Amino acid sequence: NYSFGMKHKLFFIAMFARKTEIIFLDEPFTALDQKSQEIAIDLLKTYSKNGGAILFVSHLKDLQRELANKIYLMSNGKLKEM
C-alpha cells in the first residue's frame, strides 16, 4: 500500500504523461512534502510556460500568488476576479 503522499506523486506522474492541454487540480499539494511541492510547482510552471492551462483550487494565498496569473474568489455561488 502506498502512502497518501506517494499516491499524489503517482497522480502527478500520470497527469503529465497524458499530455493534456488543460489540468484541473483541487488542493494539489496538501499531501506532498516540501521538496515534492517544489518539484510539482516547477513542473506546473514549465507546463504553463509551454502553453498548457491549469485550473486549480487552493486556500494557500502564497501558492495562488506564485502560480496563478488570474485569481478568482467564489462567494455565494458566484466567481469574482481578485
PDB file of C-alpha atoms in Angstrom:
ATOM      1  CA  ASN A   1       0.000   0.000   0.000  1.00  0.00           C
ATOM      2  CA  TYR A   2       1.202   3.460  -0.888  1.00  0.00           C
ATOM      3  CA  SER A   3       1.010   6.445   1.458  1.00  0.00           C
ATOM      4  CA  PHE A   4      -1.288   9.341   0.613  1.00  0.00           C
ATOM      5  CA  GLY A   5       1.729  11.434  -0.409  1.00  0.00           C
ATOM      6  CA  MET A   6       3.075   8.694  -2.663  1.00  0.00           C
ATOM      7  CA  LYS A   7      -0.339   8.354  -4.323  1.00  0.00           C
ATOM      8  CA  HIS A   8      -0.256  12.099  -5.047  1.00  0.00           C
ATOM      9  CA  LYS A   9       3.210  11.794  -6.577  1.00  0.00           C
ATOM     10  CA  LEU A  10       1.977   8.974  -8.804  1.00  0.00           C
ATOM     11  CA  PHE A  11      -1.021  11.119  -9.759  1.00  0.00           C
ATOM     12  CA  PHE A  12       1.308  13.926 -10.911  1.00  0.00           C
ATOM     13  CA  ILE A  13       3.390  11.480 -12.967  1.00  0.00           C
ATOM     14  CA  ALA A  14       0.270  10.087 -14.642  1.00  0.00           C
ATOM     15  CA  MET A  15      -1.156  13.568 -15.206  1.00  0.00           C
ATOM     16  CA  PHE A  16       1.910  14.794 -17.087  1.00  0.00           C
ATOM     17  CA  ALA A  17       2.232  11.527 -19.012  1.00  0.00           C
ATOM     18  CA  ARG A  18      -1.190  12.161 -20.585  1.00  0.00           C
ATOM     19  CA  LYS A  19      -0.025  15.444 -22.222  1.00  0.00           C
ATOM     20  CA  THR A  20      -3.369  17.206 -21.971  1.00  0.00           C
ATOM     21  CA  GLU A  21      -3.980  20.855 -22.868  1.00  0.00           C
ATOM     22  CA  ILE A  22      -5.581  21.666 -19.515  1.00  0.00           C
ATOM     23  CA  ILE A  23      -5.050  20.378 -15.993  1.00  0.00           C
ATOM     24  CA  PHE A  24      -7.649  20.602 -13.205  1.00  0.00           C
ATOM     25  CA  LEU A  25      -6.352  20.345  -9.622  1.00  0.00           C
ATOM     26  CA  ASP A  26      -8.088  20.562  -6.245  1.00  0.00           C
ATOM     27  CA  GLU A  27      -5.728  21.382  -3.340  1.00  0.00           C
ATOM     28  CA  PRO A  28      -2.928  19.601  -5.220  1.00  0.00           C
ATOM     29  CA  PHE A  29      -0.092  19.994  -2.714  1.00  0.00           C
ATOM     30  CA  THR A  30      -1.664  19.142   0.639  1.00  0.00           C
ATOM     31  CA  ALA A  31      -0.325  15.564   0.714  1.00  0.00           C
ATOM     32  CA  LEU A  32       3.160  16.397  -0.568  1.00  0.00           C
ATOM     33  CA  ASP A  33       6.280  17.104   1.482  1.00  0.00           C
ATOM     34  CA  GLN A  34       8.093  20.433   0.948  1.00  0.00           C
ATOM     35  CA  LYS A  35      10.598  19.129  -1.623  1.00  0.00           C
ATOM     36  CA  SER A  36       7.884  17.338  -3.607  1.00  0.00           C
ATOM     37  CA  GLN A  37       5.781  20.525  -3.571  1.00  0.00           C
ATOM     38  CA  GLU A  38       8.695  22.497  -5.005  1.00  0.00           C
ATOM     39  CA  ILE A  39       9.197  19.933  -7.777  1.00  0.00           C
ATOM     40  CA  ALA A  40       5.454  19.860  -8.580  1.00  0.00           C
ATOM     41  CA  ILE A  41       5.309  23.668  -8.695  1.00  0.00           C
ATOM     42  CA  ASP A  42       8.307  23.782 -11.058  1.00  0.00           C
ATOM     43  CA  LEU A  43       6.654  21.177 -13.297  1.00  0.00           C
ATOM     44  CA  LEU A  44       3.405  23.176 -13.380  1.00  0.00           C
ATOM     45  CA  LYS A  45       5.248  26.418 -14.169  1.00  0.00           C
ATOM     46  CA  THR A  46       7.046  24.735 -17.070  1.00  0.00           C
ATOM     47  CA  TYR A  47       3.765  23.227 -18.281  1.00  0.00           C
ATOM     48  CA  SER A  48       2.139  26.685 -18.218  1.00  0.00           C
ATOM     49  CA  LYS A  49       5.082  28.373 -19.973  1.00  0.00           C
ATOM     50  CA  ASN A  50       4.766  25.772 -22.739  1.00  0.00           C
ATOM     51  CA  GLY A  51       1.146  26.732 -23.378  1.00  0.00           C
ATOM     52  CA  GLY A  52      -0.718  24.416 -21.012  1.00  0.00           C
ATOM     53  CA  ALA A  53      -3.617  25.747 -18.971  1.00  0.00           C
ATOM     54  CA  ILE A  54      -4.019  24.991 -15.257  1.00  0.00           C
ATOM     55  CA  LEU A  55      -7.144  25.485 -13.201  1.00  0.00           C
ATOM     56  CA  PHE A  56      -6.593  24.813  -9.518  1.00  0.00           C
ATOM     57  CA  VAL A  57      -8.320  25.305  -6.203  1.00  0.00           C
ATOM     58  CA  SER A  58      -6.240  26.309  -3.201  1.00  0.00           C
ATOM     59  CA  HIS A  59      -6.725  28.091   0.079  1.00  0.00           C
ATOM     60  CA  LEU A  60      -2.999  28.856   0.257  1.00  0.00           C
ATOM     61  CA  LYS A  61      -2.541  32.529  -0.657  1.00  0.00           C
ATOM     62  CA  ASP A  62       1.212  32.221  -1.279  1.00  0.00           C
ATOM     63  CA  LEU A  63       0.633  29.368  -3.700  1.00  0.00           C
ATOM     64  CA  GLN A  64      -2.057  31.339  -5.505  1.00  0.00           C
ATOM     65  CA  ARG A  65       0.307  34.281  -5.956  1.00  0.00           C
ATOM     66  CA  GLU A  66       3.191  32.069  -7.099  1.00  0.00           C
ATOM     67  CA  LEU A  67       1.304  30.013  -9.687  1.00  0.00           C
ATOM     68  CA  ALA A  68      -1.719  31.985 -10.812  1.00  0.00           C
ATOM     69  CA  ASN A  69      -1.968  34.663 -13.458  1.00  0.00           C
ATOM     70  CA  LYS A  70      -5.636  35.153 -12.503  1.00  0.00           C
ATOM     71  CA  ILE A  71      -7.242  34.579  -9.110  1.00  0.00           C
ATOM     72  CA  TYR A  72     -10.965  34.195  -8.532  1.00  0.00           C
ATOM     73  CA  LEU A  73     -12.891  34.069  -5.295  1.00  0.00           C
ATOM     74  CA  MET A  74     -16.086  32.061  -5.096  1.00  0.00           C
ATOM     75  CA  SER A  75     -18.665  33.645  -2.828  1.00  0.00           C
ATOM     76  CA  ASN A  76     -22.351  32.842  -2.632  1.00  0.00           C
ATOM     77  CA  GLY A  77     -22.117  30.711  -5.773  1.00  0.00           C
ATOM     78  CA  LYS A  78     -20.527  33.481  -7.868  1.00  0.00           C
ATOM     79  CA  LEU A  79     -16.961  33.940  -9.111  1.00  0.00           C
ATOM     80  CA  LYS A  80     -15.271  37.289  -8.594  1.00  0.00           C
ATOM     81  CA  GLU A  81     -11.881  38.104 -10.104  1.00  0.00           C
ATOM     82  CA  MET A  82      -9.460  39.393  -7.490  1.00  0.00           C
TER      83      MET A  82
END
